């Protein structure tokens, strides 16, 4: 009964620790509720194709945020009978899908901007001049997304949440997007003539920023979903920690992967004097587990397989050489 109560306390503590992640995410969620209609409305009536493209980008942000938010809630659930390692991978999957959505949006923006440029080349038709209030909307968007980026990134680093980091990078891309819109619209309004083409060009610049941010999110998520090992420097440190335990020799056959955004799984073979009792071997293995969890977090999943050092003699190897 005491053990069950302790486990429940740990689960409740983990939920309280995760609640700042959801609170930070809700800030971005609210921003992505009111910005899309604002951009689309003023982009449509203000004759700004760049602002409309940026509005479409915000609409996809809102749709993906809905999906990511519910995935985030699932990822915070404790492990159960069907998920022995917990639900952390749901967050990774949601982040991966968010990066795909960002890439698709970037492609759509480029295609739309190219249509305007091709129409000018083939028919010598310039896009209409945007209205002055489009500049105000673009400037407002820059300020809001810049504040959201710094707030969300600070929370992402504090909670070590990859989905919050992805959202923060998306806000950063939105800052670049709105800045490009601001420059393109300003040039189109105050210069005119061929400068009207700055709007579709600005849209393409927006797409490049969005795609770059999307790839920065996509690459590490793909590595986790495909069970890639952690960085070589971390694996070397794991071996060093295991070998640092008294009477443990030749930590080898290391296998690592990430279970969710901030939880590592470690499997490791170690050689121990075969004359030790089962109780002594258990204590040594437990010490390795504690040291690894102290270094990489209490939720680190560790499996240690002890092997007798005498096994080397059967293989014709010298135990002093390892």
Short mmCIF file of C-alpha atoms in Angstrom, two decimals:
data_model
loop_
_atom_site.label_atom_id
_atom_site.label_comp_id
_atom_site.label_asym_id
_atom_site.label_seq_id
_atom_site.Cartn_x
_atom_site.Cartn_y
_atom_site.Cartn_z
CA UNK A 1 0.00 0.00 0.00
CA UNK A 2 2.87 2.33 0.84
CA UNK A 3 4.51 1.59 -2.52
CA UNK A 4 1.27 2.36 -4.40
CA UNK A 5 0.89 5.63 -2.49
CA UNK A 6 4.48 6.58 -3.32
CA UNK A 7 3.93 5.83 -7.02
CA UNK A 8 0.75 7.94 -7.01
CA UNK A 9 2.70 10.81 -5.42
CA UNK A 10 5.33 10.59 -8.16
CA UNK A 11 2.62 10.63 -10.86
CA UNK A 12 0.97 13.69 -9.33
CA UNK A 13 4.34 15.43 -9.05
CA UNK A 14 5.09 14.71 -12.71
CA UNK A 15 1.69 16.14 -13.73
CA UNK A 16 2.37 19.31 -11.75
CA UNK A 17 5.79 19.61 -13.39
CA UNK A 18 4.22 19.24 -16.84
CA UNK A 19 1.44 21.80 -16.25
CA UNK A 20 3.71 24.77 -17.12
CA UNK A 21 4.19 23.17 -20.54
CA UNK A 22 0.47 23.22 -21.23
CA UNK A 23 0.11 26.75 -19.84
CA UNK A 24 2.88 28.00 -22.12
CA UNK A 25 1.31 26.19 -25.04
CA UNK A 26 -2.05 27.83 -24.36
CA UNK A 27 -0.43 31.26 -24.78
CA UNK A 28 0.61 30.32 -28.32
CA UNK A 29 -2.79 28.77 -28.90
CA UNK A 30 -4.60 32.02 -28.02
CA UNK A 31 -2.26 34.05 -30.24
CA UNK A 32 -2.96 31.72 -33.16
CA UNK A 33 -6.70 32.18 -32.62
CA UNK A 34 -6.89 35.94 -33.15
CA UNK A 35 -3.98 36.53 -35.57
CA UNK A 36 -5.22 34.48 -38.59
CA UNK A 37 -8.56 36.30 -39.09
CA UNK A 38 -6.80 39.63 -38.51
CA UNK A 39 -4.23 38.92 -41.23
CA UNK A 40 -6.71 37.43 -43.70
CA UNK A 41 -9.24 40.24 -43.24
CA UNK A 42 -6.79 43.10 -43.67
CA UNK A 43 -4.83 41.22 -46.32
CA UNK A 44 -7.95 40.70 -48.43
CA UNK A 45 -9.32 44.24 -48.09
CA UNK A 46 -5.86 45.78 -48.15
CA UNK A 47 -4.80 44.08 -51.44
CA UNK A 48 -1.83 42.34 -49.83
CA UNK A 49 -1.05 38.87 -51.16
CA UNK A 50 1.89 38.61 -48.78
CA UNK A 51 -0.29 39.26 -45.73
CA UNK A 52 -2.87 36.76 -47.02
CA UNK A 53 -0.11 34.16 -47.37
CA UNK A 54 1.03 34.94 -43.85
CA UNK A 55 -2.58 34.57 -42.71
CA UNK A 56 -2.80 31.14 -44.33
CA UNK A 57 0.38 30.24 -42.48
CA UNK A 58 -1.29 31.27 -39.21
CA UNK A 59 -4.41 29.24 -40.03
CA UNK A 60 -2.30 26.10 -40.45
CA UNK A 61 -0.58 26.98 -37.17
CA UNK A 62 -3.96 27.06 -35.46
CA UNK A 63 -5.04 23.72 -36.92
CA UNK A 64 -1.75 22.05 -36.02
CA UNK A 65 -1.86 23.62 -32.55
CA UNK A 66 -5.18 21.90 -31.89
CA UNK A 67 -3.69 18.55 -32.80
CA UNK A 68 -0.45 19.14 -30.92
CA UNK A 69 -2.25 20.30 -27.78
CA UNK A 70 -4.29 17.11 -27.50
CA UNK A 71 -1.19 15.04 -28.30
CA UNK A 72 0.65 16.90 -25.55
CA UNK A 73 -2.04 15.99 -23.03
CA UNK A 74 -1.76 12.35 -24.06
CA UNK A 75 2.04 12.39 -23.73
CA UNK A 76 1.77 13.53 -20.09
CA UNK A 77 -0.16 10.42 -19.06
CA UNK A 78 1.74 7.95 -16.86
CA UNK A 79 2.64 4.53 -18.20
CA UNK A 80 -0.10 1.90 -18.33
CA UNK A 81 -0.57 -1.73 -19.37
CA UNK A 82 -0.38 -0.87 -23.07
CA UNK A 83 2.47 1.67 -22.79
CA UNK A 84 5.21 0.32 -20.57
CA UNK A 85 7.52 3.21 -21.46
CA UNK A 86 4.85 5.87 -20.99
CA UNK A 87 3.28 8.09 -23.66
CA UNK A 88 6.24 10.38 -24.39
CA UNK A 89 6.45 9.40 -28.07
CA UNK A 90 3.08 11.05 -28.70
CA UNK A 91 4.77 14.39 -28.19
CA UNK A 92 7.51 13.44 -30.65
CA UNK A 93 4.94 12.32 -33.24
CA UNK A 94 2.97 15.56 -32.82
CA UNK A 95 6.13 17.63 -33.23
CA UNK A 96 7.09 15.64 -36.33
CA UNK A 97 3.66 16.24 -37.88
CA UNK A 98 3.91 19.94 -37.05
CA UNK A 99 7.15 20.14 -39.05
CA UNK A 100 5.46 18.44 -42.02
CA UNK A 101 2.59 20.95 -41.89
CA UNK A 102 5.09 23.82 -41.88
CA UNK A 103 6.85 22.39 -44.95
CA UNK A 104 3.56 22.06 -46.85
CA UNK A 105 2.62 25.65 -45.97
CA UNK A 106 5.99 26.88 -47.24
CA UNK A 107 5.45 25.08 -50.55
CA UNK A 108 1.94 26.54 -50.97
CA UNK A 109 3.18 30.07 -50.31
CA UNK A 110 5.93 29.68 -52.91
CA UNK A 111 3.48 28.40 -55.53
CA UNK A 112 1.11 31.31 -54.90
CA UNK A 113 3.91 33.88 -55.16
CA UNK A 114 5.25 32.29 -58.34
CA UNK A 115 1.83 32.63 -59.94
CA UNK A 116 1.99 36.40 -59.42
CA UNK A 117 5.52 36.63 -60.82
CA UNK A 118 4.70 34.44 -63.84
CA UNK A 119 1.61 36.56 -64.56
CA UNK A 120 3.78 39.68 -64.60
CA UNK A 121 6.35 38.06 -66.91
CA UNK A 122 3.73 36.77 -69.35
CA UNK A 123 1.16 39.61 -69.29
CA UNK A 124 3.13 42.53 -67.79
CA UNK A 125 0.45 42.77 -65.07
CA UNK A 126 1.57 44.13 -61.73
CA UNK A 127 -0.20 43.16 -58.49
CA UNK A 128 -2.41 45.88 -56.92
CA UNK A 129 -0.91 48.41 -54.49
CA UNK A 130 -1.56 47.44 -50.83
CA UNK A 131 -3.32 49.85 -48.47
CA UNK A 132 -1.37 51.66 -45.75
CA UNK A 133 -2.99 49.84 -42.80
CA UNK A 134 -1.42 46.57 -43.93
CA UNK A 135 1.87 47.94 -42.57
CA UNK A 136 0.31 48.41 -39.12
CA UNK A 137 -1.04 44.85 -39.08
CA UNK A 138 2.35 43.44 -40.18
CA UNK A 139 4.18 45.47 -37.51
CA UNK A 140 1.72 44.34 -34.84
CA UNK A 141 2.23 40.72 -35.92
CA UNK A 142 6.02 41.08 -35.63
CA UNK A 143 5.79 42.41 -32.06
CA UNK A 144 3.28 39.79 -30.87
CA UNK A 145 5.19 36.84 -32.33
CA UNK A 146 8.51 38.14 -31.04
CA UNK A 147 7.15 38.29 -27.49
CA UNK A 148 5.58 34.84 -27.92
CA UNK A 149 8.88 33.40 -29.19
CA UNK A 150 10.94 34.56 -26.19
CA UNK A 151 8.27 33.45 -23.72
CA UNK A 152 7.74 30.01 -25.27
CA UNK A 153 11.45 29.30 -25.80
CA UNK A 154 12.19 30.19 -22.17
CA UNK A 155 9.49 27.73 -21.04
CA UNK A 156 10.74 25.08 -23.50
CA UNK A 157 14.26 25.24 -22.04
CA UNK A 158 12.90 25.12 -18.50
CA UNK A 159 10.60 22.12 -19.10
CA UNK A 160 12.84 20.48 -21.76
CA UNK A 161 9.79 20.12 -23.99
CA UNK A 162 10.51 19.53 -27.66
CA UNK A 163 6.96 20.42 -28.66
CA UNK A 164 7.27 23.83 -26.95
CA UNK A 165 10.61 24.31 -28.70
CA UNK A 166 8.89 23.52 -32.01
CA UNK A 167 6.16 26.06 -31.26
CA UNK A 168 8.77 28.65 -30.28
CA UNK A 169 10.63 28.11 -33.55
CA UNK A 170 7.33 28.45 -35.37
CA UNK A 171 6.85 31.83 -33.67
CA UNK A 172 10.37 32.76 -34.79
CA UNK A 173 9.44 31.83 -38.35
CA UNK A 174 6.31 33.97 -37.99
CA UNK A 175 8.48 36.92 -36.94
CA UNK A 176 10.58 36.47 -40.09
CA UNK A 177 7.41 36.02 -42.12
CA UNK A 178 5.76 39.19 -40.83
CA UNK A 179 9.05 41.13 -41.19
CA UNK A 180 9.27 40.12 -44.84
CA UNK A 181 5.64 41.16 -45.31
CA UNK A 182 6.38 44.48 -43.62
CA UNK A 183 9.33 45.21 -45.93
CA UNK A 184 7.52 44.05 -49.04
CA UNK A 185 4.37 46.06 -48.32
CA UNK A 186 6.37 49.18 -47.39
CA UNK A 187 8.30 48.99 -50.66
CA UNK A 188 5.14 48.40 -52.69
CA UNK A 189 3.31 51.33 -51.07
CA UNK A 190 6.03 53.96 -50.96
CA UNK A 191 7.97 53.09 -54.12
CA UNK A 192 5.33 51.60 -56.44
CA UNK A 193 6.00 50.44 -60.03
CA UNK A 194 8.15 47.34 -60.16
CA UNK A 195 8.44 47.54 -56.36
CA UNK A 196 4.92 46.07 -56.24
CA UNK A 197 6.64 42.76 -57.01
CA UNK A 198 8.32 42.99 -53.61
CA UNK A 199 5.15 41.52 -52.11
CA UNK A 200 5.31 38.10 -53.84
CA UNK A 201 9.08 38.10 -53.38
CA UNK A 202 8.53 38.73 -49.67
CA UNK A 203 6.16 35.77 -49.62
CA UNK A 204 8.88 33.52 -51.05
CA UNK A 205 11.31 34.76 -48.40
CA UNK A 206 8.66 33.91 -45.81
CA UNK A 207 8.43 30.38 -47.20
CA UNK A 208 12.20 29.90 -47.00
CA UNK A 209 12.23 30.84 -43.32
CA UNK A 210 9.29 28.57 -42.57
CA UNK A 211 10.87 25.63 -44.38
CA UNK A 212 14.20 26.12 -42.61
CA UNK A 213 12.52 26.14 -39.21
CA UNK A 214 10.44 23.11 -40.18
CA UNK A 215 13.55 21.14 -41.12
CA UNK A 216 15.24 22.08 -37.83
CA UNK A 217 12.26 20.47 -36.06
CA UNK A 218 11.88 17.55 -38.48
CA UNK A 219 15.42 16.18 -38.32
CA UNK A 220 15.75 15.39 -34.57
CA UNK A 221 12.16 14.09 -34.39
CA UNK A 222 12.82 11.68 -37.24
CA UNK A 223 15.93 10.43 -35.43
CA UNK A 224 13.87 9.68 -32.30
CA UNK A 225 11.06 8.01 -34.19
CA UNK A 226 13.54 5.77 -36.01
CA UNK A 227 15.18 4.76 -32.70
CA UNK A 228 18.45 6.57 -33.38
CA UNK A 229 21.08 6.42 -30.66
CA UNK A 230 21.92 9.46 -28.56
CA UNK A 231 25.02 11.55 -29.28
CA UNK A 232 28.39 9.71 -29.15
CA UNK A 233 29.61 12.06 -26.40
CA UNK A 234 26.68 11.04 -24.18
CA UNK A 235 27.26 7.34 -24.87
CA UNK A 236 30.93 7.74 -23.93
CA UNK A 237 29.86 9.41 -20.69
CA UNK A 238 27.47 6.53 -19.92
CA UNK A 239 30.30 4.00 -20.32
CA UNK A 240 32.54 6.12 -18.08
CA UNK A 241 29.87 6.34 -15.36
CA UNK A 242 29.30 2.57 -15.41
CA UNK A 243 33.02 1.76 -15.31
CA UNK A 244 33.41 4.19 -12.41
CA UNK A 245 31.48 1.90 -10.07
CA UNK A 246 33.76 -0.26 -7.88
CA UNK A 247 34.25 -3.86 -9.05
CA UNK A 248 32.59 -3.13 -12.41
CA UNK A 249 34.71 -3.78 -15.48
CA UNK A 250 34.29 -3.47 -19.22
CA UNK A 251 30.95 -1.74 -19.68
CA UNK A 252 30.08 -2.64 -23.27
CA UNK A 253 27.34 -3.42 -25.79
CA UNK A 254 25.66 -0.10 -25.03
CA UNK A 255 22.28 0.62 -26.66
CA UNK A 256 20.52 3.97 -26.25
CA UNK A 257 17.43 5.71 -27.56
CA UNK A 258 15.04 8.48 -26.56
CA UNK A 259 11.62 7.65 -25.13
CA UNK A 260 9.75 10.91 -25.62
CA UNK A 261 11.33 14.36 -25.58
CA UNK A 262 13.42 14.17 -22.39
CA UNK A 263 13.54 10.53 -21.28
CA UNK A 264 16.41 8.25 -22.26
CA UNK A 265 16.44 4.46 -22.41
CA UNK A 266 19.79 2.77 -21.70
CA UNK A 267 20.73 -0.90 -22.04
CA UNK A 268 24.24 -1.93 -21.06
CA UNK A 269 26.32 -5.06 -20.40
CA UNK A 270 28.94 -4.97 -17.62
CA UNK A 271 31.46 -7.54 -16.44
CA UNK A 272 31.58 -8.37 -12.71
CA UNK A 273 33.53 -10.93 -10.67
CA UNK A 274 31.57 -14.16 -11.10
CA UNK A 275 32.37 -15.24 -7.52
CA UNK A 276 30.24 -12.43 -6.10
CA UNK A 277 26.94 -13.37 -4.53
CA UNK A 278 23.64 -12.55 -6.19
CA UNK A 279 23.01 -9.91 -3.50
CA UNK A 280 26.37 -8.23 -4.18
CA UNK A 281 25.79 -8.23 -7.94
CA UNK A 282 22.33 -6.74 -7.39
CA UNK A 283 23.81 -3.94 -5.29
CA UNK A 284 26.42 -3.16 -7.98
CA UNK A 285 23.79 -3.06 -10.71
CA UNK A 286 21.56 -0.88 -8.54
CA UNK A 287 24.46 1.53 -7.98
CA UNK A 288 25.01 1.87 -11.74
CA UNK A 289 21.31 2.57 -12.26
CA UNK A 290 21.28 5.24 -9.54
CA UNK A 291 24.34 7.01 -10.96
CA UNK A 292 22.87 7.06 -14.46
CA UNK A 293 19.51 8.33 -13.21
CA UNK A 294 21.21 11.00 -11.11
CA UNK A 295 22.99 12.18 -14.26
CA UNK A 296 20.20 11.92 -16.85
CA UNK A 297 17.05 12.21 -14.76
CA UNK A 298 15.03 9.95 -12.43
CA UNK A 299 12.80 8.77 -15.28
CA UNK A 300 15.73 7.37 -17.26
CA UNK A 301 14.98 3.77 -18.21
CA UNK A 302 18.06 1.65 -17.43
CA UNK A 303 18.62 -2.07 -18.02
CA UNK A 304 21.94 -3.53 -16.85
CA UNK A 305 23.00 -7.05 -17.85
CA UNK A 306 25.80 -8.38 -15.61
CA UNK A 307 28.28 -10.87 -17.05
CA UNK A 308 30.98 -12.84 -15.15
CA UNK A 309 34.48 -11.56 -15.78
CA UNK A 310 35.61 -15.23 -15.93
CA UNK A 311 33.81 -15.48 -19.26
CA UNK A 312 36.78 -13.69 -20.81
CA UNK A 313 39.08 -16.54 -19.84
CA UNK A 314 36.90 -18.96 -21.78
CA UNK A 315 37.24 -16.64 -24.77
CA UNK A 316 41.02 -16.58 -24.38
CA UNK A 317 41.21 -12.94 -23.27
CA UNK A 318 43.13 -11.38 -20.42
CA UNK A 319 40.85 -9.65 -17.87
CA UNK A 320 43.65 -7.22 -16.97
CA UNK A 321 43.75 -5.90 -20.52
CA UNK A 322 40.22 -4.52 -20.53
#
